[in-house]
Amino acid sequence: MLEVKNLSKTFSPGTVNEVRALQGVDFTLAEGGFSAIIGTNGSGKSTVLNAIAGTFQPDEGRIILDGIDITRWPEFKRAALIGRVFQNPFAGTAAEMSIAENIVMAMKRGRRRGLGWAVDRNTREEIGARVRALKMGLEDRLDNPIGTLSGGQRQALTLLMATWLRPRILLLDEHTAALDPKSAAKVAELTSEIIARDKLTALMVTHSMQQAVAMPERIIMMHRGKIVEDYHGEMKRRVRIPDLVETFNRVTKRDLFSESAAVMLMGQYR
Amino acid sequence: MELQERKVDRHLIITASGRLDASWSEFFQEHLLQRIRAGEHHIILDAAALSFLSSMGIRALMAVYKELRAIGGTFLIAKSTSMVSETLRKSGLGQWLSDAPLPEVDPARKHPGVAPVAPSLEHFPGDVDSGLRLEIVDAWRPWQPVDRQRSRELSFPRDGFGLGIGGAGASYEAARNYLGEFVAVHGHVAVQPPDERGRPDCLLSEGEFVPSLHCAQALFCRGAPGHLLRFRAADDHPCYTVSALLEEMFTIAATTTIGFIAAGEIEGLVGAALIASPGRLHEQTEVGYPQIKEWLIFSGERVFAREQAVIVGVARKIPEHSGSEENSPVASSSSLMATGRRSIRSHMHAAVLPFQMLPNGPIASMAMAARLFGGASPRAVLHLVNDDRPGDGLGESALFQGACWFGAIVEGGDLL
């Protein structure tokens, strides 16, 4: 279970570039729940993921993962608990190393890694079986450098590596956005399969309303550093893309409600 | 496919050359529906050069025919080749075929009693102009608590129209948390729940059922509007602002206080709606900025373009000699607000509905209400405002084409 409590972060405070990226963000992800965060550019959705991953320290608030307060933990220490897949399929893997070597590295995440990276027979068989489950024909290319694979193949392997050790939470940061539509659909399908099979707690940032509607059990909508809508349960099951668009429009309209508009409206309500 | 048009009297003659098949049917249908929307309700298809008609083409013709039939228009196919005639006859659509020669230029046909006001305005005086009796509920002045003693349950029979802030419920106590903007038009009531996510609800008069709401504010006109004004955007007049329409209505009605209904295609609406019920206000509630954002949602831009509005309002013309309207008793105490014209004050709410064509010419407001409210549910009910902020102002709401039904308020107008 992940508890994010009253999280706030202002970048470049007191300067002309001040950005109030998170303003009291508060939510709890149940154990084994798959949620998506959607929002406009600059809404703070990726900032939430980065805060959980420990990329920066929040100004206020706490992050509690399975009862452990990790708010002040450095990023590397959290890595043992958190699986992460980024938008760029070339991030998260070492291009020169083979598929098997990359996976062995992922298997040792959070543990001391010596030079003994040799892939023994049992490990190789396990890797082969799990790569075969991706149904991409990569099980016969375990010794090929990962840099020779397509973006979709690399992202599928990154997903496999990020979830190999069944992380306490899986963070997906627009992980299909840089892929072609066919590969994106394949990676999205694998994501849902792996999360359901391993009963992972997962948080996905996406720009795709189609993915938000189809994949997770919950949609958290952000705007200007705040949660403005939280679709879950029956409400989430009923929500469709036009509902999300309408909510976006409504939220955007609030920005147009300036002080001068308020003065004008005060005079026009009698 | 090539389409050419010419106007003869009230008919639009469209000459279609080429094949009306799957490749062209969508283009053809869209073009003709646009022409219907622009007011061409009598269309003759000159099919002399139409070489082929597929099932997709027939489907397009059917869409055009249905649209015209619904608004009392006519659709005929003239001079068709034997191939096209045969296809239509075998499909059971031979009634569209006409053997009559294409109409030539005729003297303009006029409806009896029609008095043209301007090229894009037509005035139809009603049979009876007995005036409207205004009933007022004035139990709420923003942003004070609702005066429970002055609030009233008001019923909305077919013989009237109005607007206000109210909610449905067995009692005021049951309704107090649901008070939102409403419009009532001849027994059809659309009420906006005071909730940011809420869709308007409809209460329709049926049999002995007469819709009613507990009202914190209401302006309800009983009686039949005595005048009809049809308006249509023209090259010299791209759209009609609500105050421009009101100016025309005042000129025709030759009076100072009117009640009106305007139905038409929206150029843009500017308005706001309650997102929290005024029934929740108490003595200590502060409503300034930014608290007002918890009570109102503002359109923020010109909204609902190309959809249908049914605007209901009450308006007063301030005599020129009364000086500045800001200092007049009307301005300071009434429930009427500034419009885009200094001499006109009004209170208007608009129900937004999916666009539907209205027949040309005279149409009864009751028939319009049954047609528009009887279809899909309203998308919103807005309190219309005149956003005259210098620089940022969105102006006032405007319509491209439509109809206004209006009459003089002969009773109760002095209480505004």
XYZ file of C-alpha atoms in Angstrom:
686
model
C 0.000 0.000 0.000
C 1.243 3.474 -0.857
C 0.151 6.499 1.136
C 0.938 9.943 -0.252
C 0.054 12.530 2.334
C -0.278 16.252 1.695
C 2.662 16.334 -0.706
C 3.857 19.778 -1.772
C 6.785 20.936 -3.847
C 7.667 24.343 -5.248
C 10.542 24.549 -7.690
C 12.628 27.750 -7.848
C 10.692 29.398 -4.995
C 10.770 33.179 -4.836
C 12.015 33.550 -8.405
C 10.236 34.451 -11.608
C 10.479 30.775 -12.517
C 8.634 29.636 -9.400
C 6.488 26.585 -10.128
C 4.139 25.202 -7.505
C 4.385 21.706 -8.912
C 2.531 19.882 -6.128
C 0.032 21.514 -3.797
C -1.163 19.202 -1.058
C -1.462 15.999 -3.078
C -3.114 13.321 -1.017
C -4.031 9.752 -2.035
C -3.699 6.150 -0.991
C -3.128 3.232 -3.329
C -4.458 -0.042 -2.010
C -2.250 -3.137 -2.115
C -2.445 -4.675 -5.570
C -4.322 -1.715 -7.063
C -3.554 -0.370 -10.537
C -4.113 3.381 -10.861
C -3.435 5.950 -13.544
C -2.664 9.633 -13.204
C -3.775 11.836 -16.062
C -3.549 15.574 -16.490
C -2.519 18.373 -18.786
C 1.138 19.282 -19.369
C 2.576 20.728 -16.194
C -0.229 19.331 -14.046
C 2.252 17.606 -11.740
C 1.576 14.012 -12.687
C 5.182 13.074 -13.445
C 6.311 15.131 -10.436
C 4.233 12.846 -8.211
C 6.018 9.819 -9.668
C 9.409 11.465 -9.208
C 8.547 12.345 -5.615
C 7.662 8.712 -4.922
C 10.828 7.518 -6.636
C 12.899 10.001 -4.610
C 14.221 12.114 -7.471
C 13.741 15.149 -5.199
C 12.701 15.841 -1.637
C 9.225 17.331 -1.152
C 8.820 20.593 0.760
C 6.003 19.122 2.766
C 4.159 15.861 3.124
C 5.002 12.213 3.592
C 5.321 9.118 1.436
C 4.625 5.846 3.212
C 5.171 2.551 1.407
C 3.824 -0.563 3.094
C 3.925 1.231 6.441
C 7.520 2.484 6.009
C 8.001 6.252 5.846
C 10.370 6.616 2.879
C 9.995 10.400 2.535
C 13.624 11.099 3.457
C 15.113 7.994 1.872
C 17.547 8.705 -0.968
C 16.589 7.557 -4.438
C 19.042 4.642 -4.569
C 17.707 3.223 -1.300
C 14.123 3.329 -2.579
C 15.148 1.547 -5.773
C 15.106 -1.752 -3.899
C 11.356 -1.309 -3.331
C 10.315 0.449 -6.508
C 10.160 -0.724 -10.116
C 10.200 2.000 -12.725
C 9.636 2.217 -16.470
C 10.286 5.485 -18.281
C 8.956 6.943 -21.510
C 12.276 6.474 -23.305
C 12.737 2.808 -24.196
C 16.503 3.369 -24.194
C 16.477 4.338 -20.510
C 16.683 1.558 -17.975
C 18.740 -0.883 -20.054
C 22.407 -1.052 -21.018
C 22.567 -1.098 -24.816
C 25.936 -2.860 -25.125
C 24.991 -5.705 -22.810
C 22.979 -8.735 -23.855
C 19.335 -9.321 -22.952
C 20.376 -11.968 -20.416
C 23.023 -9.728 -18.835
C 20.575 -6.857 -18.499
C 18.069 -9.130 -16.814
C 20.668 -10.548 -14.423
C 21.440 -6.976 -13.392
C 17.754 -6.405 -12.710
C 17.607 -9.642 -10.702
C 20.316 -8.312 -8.386
C 18.662 -4.912 -7.906
C 18.944 -3.655 -4.362
C 21.638 -6.215 -3.562
C 25.424 -5.999 -3.587
C 26.631 -6.760 -7.087
C 30.105 -8.215 -7.485
C 31.777 -9.257 -10.677
C 30.108 -12.662 -10.683
C 27.570 -11.795 -13.346
C 27.943 -15.064 -15.146
C 24.585 -16.399 -16.199
C 24.334 -19.932 -14.845
C 22.165 -22.577 -16.435
C 19.247 -22.372 -14.036
C 19.121 -18.605 -14.259
C 19.267 -18.799 -18.015
C 16.338 -21.183 -18.085
C 14.299 -18.933 -15.829
C 15.135 -15.927 -17.976
C 14.226 -17.882 -21.112
C 10.853 -18.870 -19.673
C 9.908 -15.373 -18.595
C 11.101 -13.767 -21.816
C 9.137 -16.394 -23.782
C 6.015 -15.277 -21.903
C 6.364 -11.885 -23.587
C 5.533 -13.666 -26.875
C 7.962 -11.535 -28.834
C 10.338 -14.300 -29.950
C 13.178 -12.822 -27.885
C 13.910 -16.033 -25.989
C 16.163 -17.125 -28.878
C 18.113 -13.873 -28.772
C 19.155 -13.764 -25.136
C 22.807 -13.187 -26.052
C 22.121 -10.375 -28.491
C 23.013 -6.857 -27.324
C 19.804 -5.190 -26.140
C 20.723 -2.154 -28.270
C 19.896 -4.168 -31.414
C 16.211 -4.465 -30.439
C 13.331 -2.240 -31.456
C 11.858 0.338 -29.058
C 8.827 -1.844 -28.354
C 10.960 -4.911 -27.640
C 13.257 -2.932 -25.353
C 10.328 -1.422 -23.482
C 8.774 -4.868 -22.977
C 12.086 -6.093 -21.559
C 12.406 -2.993 -19.363
C 8.959 -3.770 -18.000
C 9.976 -7.353 -17.353
C 13.149 -6.192 -15.583
C 11.312 -3.591 -13.500
C 8.854 -6.202 -12.248
C 11.277 -9.167 -11.974
C 11.655 -8.827 -8.207
C 7.961 -8.001 -7.645
C 8.519 -4.426 -6.476
C 6.388 -2.967 -3.675
C 5.241 -0.420 -6.226
C 5.613 -0.168 -9.984
C 5.862 3.348 -11.439
C 5.124 3.715 -15.142
C 5.924 7.141 -16.564
C 4.189 7.412 -19.959
C 5.961 4.188 -20.792
C 4.187 3.628 -24.114
C 4.210 7.245 -25.334
C 7.379 6.956 -27.434
C 6.362 3.712 -29.156
C 4.593 3.157 -32.458
C 0.883 2.354 -32.028
C 1.285 -1.415 -32.479
C 4.185 -1.661 -30.026
C 2.368 0.654 -27.590
C -0.670 -1.625 -27.633
C 1.545 -4.683 -27.077
C 3.408 -3.089 -24.155
C 0.103 -1.878 -22.659
C -1.286 -5.398 -22.890
C 1.844 -6.849 -21.232
C 1.625 -4.214 -18.512
C -1.928 -5.185 -17.617
C -1.030 -8.897 -17.727
C 2.036 -8.594 -15.491
C 0.306 -6.304 -12.968
C -2.667 -8.667 -12.716
C -0.548 -11.862 -12.615
C 1.874 -10.594 -9.955
C -0.807 -8.598 -8.096
C 1.418 -5.512 -8.228
C 0.577 -2.112 -6.815
C 1.092 0.144 -9.819
C 0.842 3.816 -10.662
C 0.905 4.816 -14.326
C 1.216 8.325 -15.692
C -0.325 8.550 -19.126
C -1.442 11.093 -21.682
C -3.637 8.514 -23.332
C -7.225 8.772 -22.154
C -7.891 5.510 -23.971
C -5.309 3.764 -21.769
C -6.628 5.497 -18.658
C -10.133 4.255 -19.382
C -9.139 0.745 -20.476
C -6.267 -0.331 -18.227
C -6.359 0.672 -14.543
C -9.021 0.378 -11.854
C -8.698 3.993 -10.847
C -8.007 7.324 -12.567
C -6.578 10.254 -10.647
C -6.842 13.505 -12.595
C -4.413 16.309 -11.793
C -4.357 19.971 -12.727
C -1.905 22.631 -11.586
C -0.363 20.468 -8.899
C -3.649 19.338 -7.360
C -5.888 16.308 -7.640
C -9.093 17.536 -9.239
C -10.888 14.241 -9.799
C -10.544 10.695 -8.538
C -12.524 8.082 -10.456
C -12.659 4.741 -8.667
C -15.068 1.873 -8.062
C -18.336 2.020 -9.956
C -17.593 5.588 -11.079
C -14.405 4.416 -12.823
C -16.196 1.500 -14.460
C -18.727 3.919 -15.953
C -16.295 6.596 -17.053
C -15.658 7.033 -20.773
C -13.322 9.294 -22.750
C -15.955 12.037 -23.321
C -16.483 12.187 -19.532
C -12.761 12.759 -19.048
C -12.736 15.438 -21.762
C -15.678 17.166 -20.124
C -13.929 17.109 -16.764
C -10.773 18.566 -18.349
C -12.859 21.335 -19.904
C -14.539 22.093 -16.614
C -11.258 22.193 -14.769
C -9.687 24.433 -17.407
C -12.632 26.804 -17.122
C -11.838 27.354 -13.467
C -8.568 28.947 -14.590
C -10.556 31.459 -16.615
C -12.463 32.511 -13.513
C -10.186 35.406 -12.654
C -10.767 38.129 -10.102
C -11.977 40.512 -12.814
C -14.477 37.851 -13.954
C -15.649 37.513 -10.362
C -16.229 41.271 -10.080
C -18.154 41.239 -13.356
C -20.283 38.263 -12.252
C -21.020 39.805 -8.852
C -22.676 42.669 -10.707
C -24.617 40.256 -12.899
C -26.185 38.143 -10.192
C -29.183 39.791 -8.613
C -19.493 14.939 -58.512
C -20.244 18.568 -59.134
C -23.007 20.581 -57.475
C -24.394 23.867 -58.748
C -27.107 25.906 -57.124
C -29.622 28.519 -58.050
C -32.425 30.073 -56.073
C -35.871 30.423 -57.649
C -38.482 31.944 -55.377
C -38.451 29.863 -52.224
C -36.831 26.871 -53.941
C -33.161 26.005 -53.992
C -32.437 24.074 -57.177
C -29.315 21.943 -56.919
C -27.920 20.496 -60.123
C -25.871 17.398 -59.440
C -23.604 15.976 -62.153
C -21.752 12.690 -61.926
C -22.205 9.643 -59.729
C -23.941 9.704 -56.371
C -22.201 6.694 -54.873
C -20.176 5.747 -51.785
C -17.365 8.111 -52.796
C -19.616 11.149 -52.993
C -22.667 10.453 -50.828
C -21.138 11.857 -47.653
C -20.047 15.063 -49.396
C -23.452 15.409 -51.032
C -25.380 14.802 -47.812
C -23.221 17.181 -45.785
C -23.562 19.915 -48.403
C -27.346 19.644 -48.556
C -27.739 19.488 -44.775
C -25.656 22.641 -44.509
C -27.935 24.376 -46.981
C -30.981 23.268 -44.969
C -29.348 24.611 -41.819
C -28.785 27.873 -43.638
C -32.533 28.139 -44.149
C -33.174 26.438 -47.491
C -36.209 24.309 -46.729
C -37.506 23.658 -50.255
C -34.971 21.789 -52.333
C -35.273 20.454 -55.848
C -32.525 18.176 -57.083
C -31.997 18.618 -60.832
C -30.816 15.098 -61.671
C -30.508 15.400 -65.477
C -26.761 14.881 -65.282
C -26.798 12.373 -62.433
C -25.439 9.245 -64.091
C -25.592 6.747 -61.240
C -27.306 6.332 -57.888
C -26.077 3.663 -55.464
C -27.603 2.538 -52.176
C -25.237 4.886 -50.376
C -26.553 7.710 -52.550
C -30.132 6.751 -51.693
C -29.184 6.820 -48.014
C -27.897 10.388 -48.434
C -31.104 11.420 -50.231
C -33.117 9.836 -47.427
C -31.207 11.820 -44.774
C -31.954 15.051 -46.640
C -35.608 14.098 -47.109
C -36.076 13.251 -43.410
C -34.530 16.513 -42.295
C -36.795 18.506 -44.609
C -39.908 16.534 -43.710
C -39.300 17.211 -39.999
C -39.358 20.958 -40.545
C -42.195 21.083 -43.036
C -39.914 21.523 -46.041
C -40.154 19.836 -49.421
C -37.793 17.672 -51.433
C -38.204 16.729 -55.082
C -36.017 15.175 -57.761
C -36.597 16.551 -61.242
C -35.446 15.658 -64.753
C -33.903 12.399 -63.580
C -32.486 9.910 -66.069
C -34.295 6.621 -66.524
C -31.579 4.845 -64.526
C -32.038 7.101 -61.498
C -35.866 7.094 -61.786
C -35.919 3.315 -62.041
C -33.622 2.905 -59.012
C -35.778 5.200 -56.897
C -39.062 3.599 -58.001
C -37.774 0.107 -57.260
C -36.658 1.319 -53.850
C -40.163 2.576 -53.120
C -39.075 6.226 -53.258
C -40.848 7.212 -56.465
C -42.786 9.920 -54.616
C -39.675 12.090 -54.737
C -39.728 12.176 -58.542
C -41.326 15.160 -60.160
C -42.405 15.456 -63.793
C -43.236 19.106 -63.409
C -40.945 21.627 -65.078
C -38.451 23.323 -62.819
C -39.839 26.529 -61.320
C -38.920 29.757 -62.975
C -38.498 33.046 -61.191
C -41.861 33.826 -59.543
C -42.981 36.882 -57.684
C -41.900 36.499 -54.046
C -44.387 34.426 -52.172
C -45.385 35.951 -48.883
C -47.052 34.441 -45.874
C -50.315 36.176 -45.096
C -49.726 38.947 -42.617
C -45.985 38.970 -43.045
C -44.401 42.355 -42.586
C -40.748 42.313 -43.580
C -38.713 44.385 -41.104
C -35.287 43.974 -42.673
C -33.760 41.449 -45.062
C -32.855 39.139 -42.184
C -35.778 39.827 -39.872
C -39.422 38.880 -40.274
C -42.187 39.911 -37.919
C -45.350 37.839 -37.498
C -47.958 39.514 -35.299
C -49.974 36.981 -33.330
C -53.744 36.615 -33.433
C -54.091 37.612 -29.810
C -51.915 40.064 -27.946
C -53.468 40.247 -24.544
C -50.161 40.873 -22.794
C -48.273 38.916 -20.198
C -48.834 38.824 -16.431
C -45.588 38.614 -14.500
C -45.317 36.615 -11.316
C -42.206 37.200 -9.201
C -40.527 35.208 -6.451
C -37.882 37.330 -4.812
C -36.556 35.370 -1.842
C -32.857 35.534 -2.644
C -30.449 38.401 -3.189
C -26.915 37.172 -3.878
C -25.077 36.390 -1.685
C -27.325 36.574 1.308
C -29.187 33.624 2.825
C -32.431 32.689 1.080
C -35.419 34.283 2.790
C -37.349 31.145 3.642
C -40.599 33.073 4.205
C -40.569 34.604 0.745
C -39.560 31.461 -1.147
C -42.448 29.735 -2.884
C -43.361 26.639 -4.763
C -44.279 27.756 -8.244
C -45.935 25.575 -10.851
C -45.200 25.965 -14.533
C -48.276 25.309 -16.652
C -48.310 25.322 -20.432
C -49.685 28.835 -20.681
C -46.520 30.601 -19.603
C -42.755 30.789 -19.555
C -40.152 31.946 -17.122
C -36.805 31.599 -15.419
C -35.342 31.566 -11.973
C -33.496 29.639 -9.324
C -35.306 26.682 -7.852
C -35.221 23.023 -7.066
C -37.555 20.060 -7.009
C -38.594 18.459 -3.758
C -41.550 17.644 -1.550
C -40.856 20.749 0.532
C -38.495 23.712 0.586
C -36.380 21.886 3.171
C -36.056 18.939 0.774
C -35.184 21.247 -2.123
C -32.966 23.798 -0.376
C -29.693 22.035 -1.223
C -30.669 21.629 -4.875
C -31.536 25.183 -5.926
C -30.163 25.932 -9.395
C -30.952 27.942 -12.529
C -34.005 26.899 -14.468
C -36.002 27.821 -17.524
C -39.670 26.950 -17.959
C -41.255 27.051 -21.405
C -44.886 26.040 -21.852
C -44.814 23.234 -19.317
C -41.247 22.117 -20.110
C -38.800 22.845 -17.311
C -35.012 22.393 -17.497
C -33.264 22.840 -14.178
C -29.521 22.853 -13.599
C -28.516 21.070 -10.402
C -26.074 23.179 -8.361
C -23.244 20.748 -8.891
C -20.246 21.171 -11.128
C -20.741 17.734 -12.650
C -24.520 17.883 -12.842
C -26.502 17.595 -16.060
C -29.767 19.518 -16.214
C -32.886 17.648 -15.329
C -36.170 17.974 -17.195
C -39.681 18.136 -15.845
C -42.277 17.899 -18.583
C -45.944 18.656 -18.301
C -47.797 15.444 -19.062
C -51.543 14.790 -18.696
C -52.533 16.316 -15.379
C -48.954 16.656 -14.188
C -47.811 20.251 -13.997
C -44.108 20.693 -13.129
C -43.300 22.772 -10.087
C -40.184 23.931 -8.245
C -39.450 25.506 -4.903
C -38.110 28.866 -5.987
C -35.696 31.292 -4.410
C -36.059 33.527 -7.454
C -38.534 33.401 -10.311
C -39.829 35.590 -13.098
C -42.765 33.799 -14.677
C -44.845 35.272 -17.493
C -48.377 33.947 -17.824
C -50.146 34.313 -21.128
C -49.255 33.902 -24.772
C -46.480 35.958 -26.344
C -48.207 38.139 -28.913
C -45.367 38.569 -31.400
C -42.980 36.379 -33.328
C -39.748 37.667 -34.816
C -37.718 35.400 -37.087
C -34.082 36.341 -37.547
C -31.297 35.033 -39.676
C -27.658 36.009 -39.934
C -26.824 37.756 -43.172
C -23.653 39.060 -44.755
C -24.223 42.432 -43.164
C -25.232 40.868 -39.879
C -23.111 37.808 -38.997
C -25.087 37.098 -35.808
C -27.561 38.690 -33.428
C -26.515 39.548 -29.900
C -29.243 39.157 -27.326
C -29.420 42.906 -26.812
C -29.754 43.498 -30.573
C -32.704 41.097 -30.582
C -34.172 42.847 -27.551
C -33.843 46.203 -29.298
C -35.863 44.813 -32.239
C -38.443 43.336 -29.873
C -38.892 46.627 -28.023
C -39.329 48.471 -31.307
C -42.030 46.059 -32.478
C -43.858 45.724 -29.157
C -43.731 49.499 -28.590
C -43.574 49.028 -24.849
C -41.003 49.245 -22.066
C -41.247 45.856 -20.344
C -41.379 42.551 -22.184
C -41.177 38.849 -21.533
C -39.602 36.718 -24.252
C -38.449 33.322 -25.424
C -35.696 33.110 -28.050
C -34.775 29.834 -29.696
C -31.899 29.628 -32.117
C -28.578 28.373 -33.287
C -25.854 29.537 -30.936
C -22.949 31.706 -32.061
C -21.693 31.719 -28.472
C -23.132 31.926 -24.995
C -21.555 33.803 -22.109
C -22.860 32.831 -18.741
C -22.501 31.255 -15.363
C -24.273 28.668 -13.268
C -24.514 27.920 -9.582
C -22.424 24.980 -8.408
C -23.600 25.216 -4.808
C -27.160 25.799 -3.724
C -27.968 29.271 -2.347
C -30.016 27.317 0.209
C -26.683 26.552 1.883
C -25.853 30.228 2.466
C -26.017 31.427 6.050
C -25.414 34.749 7.767
C -21.706 34.134 8.206
C -21.026 32.986 4.650
C -18.512 35.224 2.913
C -18.729 35.316 -0.844
C -16.031 37.452 -2.391
C -13.043 36.412 -4.431
C -11.948 33.618 -4.452
C -14.875 32.123 -2.459
C -17.213 32.822 -5.359
C -15.487 30.022 -7.286
C -17.065 27.611 -4.831
C -20.514 28.942 -5.731
C -20.404 29.694 -9.435
C -18.907 28.227 -12.545
C -18.205 30.766 -15.284
C -18.211 29.790 -18.961
C -14.850 31.573 -19.337
C -15.247 31.651 -23.112
C -18.027 31.848 -25.629
C -19.522 28.381 -25.373
C -21.910 25.954 -27.088
C -21.399 27.307 -30.617
C -23.663 25.684 -33.240
C -25.932 24.108 -30.647
C -29.465 25.225 -29.887
C -30.359 27.707 -27.178
C -33.748 28.353 -25.697
C -33.326 31.688 -23.937
C -36.042 32.907 -21.622
C -36.007 36.394 -20.213
C -37.654 39.519 -18.978
C -36.342 42.888 -20.135
C -36.965 46.553 -19.616
C -36.175 49.501 -21.818
C -35.077 52.529 -19.841
C -36.336 55.778 -21.330
C -33.525 57.928 -22.667
C -34.579 60.878 -20.509
C -34.218 58.934 -17.227
C -30.484 59.671 -17.162
C -27.846 57.117 -16.346
C -29.354 53.718 -15.768
C -26.833 53.028 -13.000
C -28.516 55.740 -10.937
C -32.056 54.811 -11.768
C -34.246 52.986 -9.242
C -34.523 50.126 -11.754
C -30.779 49.535 -11.706
C -30.264 49.623 -7.987
C -33.106 47.501 -6.744
C -34.395 45.324 -9.549
C -33.530 41.810 -10.582
C -32.639 43.100 -14.027
C -29.043 43.381 -15.161
C -27.051 45.319 -17.705
C -27.013 44.112 -21.290
C -24.858 45.123 -24.218
C -27.106 48.185 -24.728
C -27.115 50.893 -22.109
C -30.837 51.452 -22.414
C -31.857 47.803 -21.913
C -31.729 45.747 -18.751
C -32.770 42.138 -18.539
C -32.579 38.846 -16.722
C -32.025 35.858 -19.006
C -31.408 32.154 -18.627
C -30.601 29.802 -21.492
C -31.161 26.069 -21.846
C -28.682 24.477 -24.264
C -29.977 21.625 -26.410
C -28.592 19.663 -29.350
C -29.178 21.603 -32.562
C -32.453 20.959 -34.338
C -33.758 22.852 -37.335
C -36.861 24.917 -36.818
C -39.270 25.256 -39.736
C -39.158 28.586 -41.550
C -41.926 31.095 -41.200
C -44.427 31.328 -38.396
C -44.073 28.681 -35.722
C -45.868 28.622 -32.391
C -43.699 28.836 -29.275
C -45.572 25.880 -27.837
C -44.753 23.740 -30.879
C -41.122 24.833 -30.661
C -40.939 23.887 -26.965
C -42.494 20.474 -27.567
C -40.068 19.860 -30.422
C -36.881 20.993 -28.701
C -37.491 19.753 -25.171
C -39.158 16.563 -26.361
C -35.899 15.318 -27.884
C -32.515 14.908 -26.268
C -31.849 16.197 -22.772
C -30.489 19.694 -22.255
C -26.734 20.031 -21.933
C -26.749 23.008 -19.613
C -28.792 25.841 -18.173
C -26.901 29.117 -17.868
C -27.548 32.491 -16.338
C -26.521 34.776 -19.207
C -24.251 37.690 -18.451
C -22.871 40.656 -20.303
C -19.113 40.381 -19.886
C -18.105 43.962 -20.556
C -14.659 43.826 -18.953
C -12.335 46.039 -20.935
C -9.853 43.914 -22.853
C -10.794 40.503 -21.425
C -14.549 40.775 -21.837
C -16.343 38.032 -23.754
C -19.236 40.314 -24.657
C -22.763 38.974 -24.622
C -24.438 35.869 -25.950
C -25.415 35.750 -29.617
C -27.408 33.587 -31.999
C -27.079 33.024 -35.746
C -30.703 32.361 -36.566
C -33.915 31.479 -34.887
C -37.086 32.941 -33.502
C -38.189 35.204 -30.663
C -41.656 35.057 -29.145
C -42.416 38.041 -27.006
C -45.101 40.243 -25.571
C -45.629 43.238 -23.375
C -45.802 42.622 -19.654
C -49.073 44.288 -18.686
C -49.259 43.191 -15.080
C -46.556 42.834 -12.434
C -43.822 44.567 -14.437
C -43.745 47.491 -12.012
C -42.446 45.111 -9.325
C -39.285 44.317 -11.270
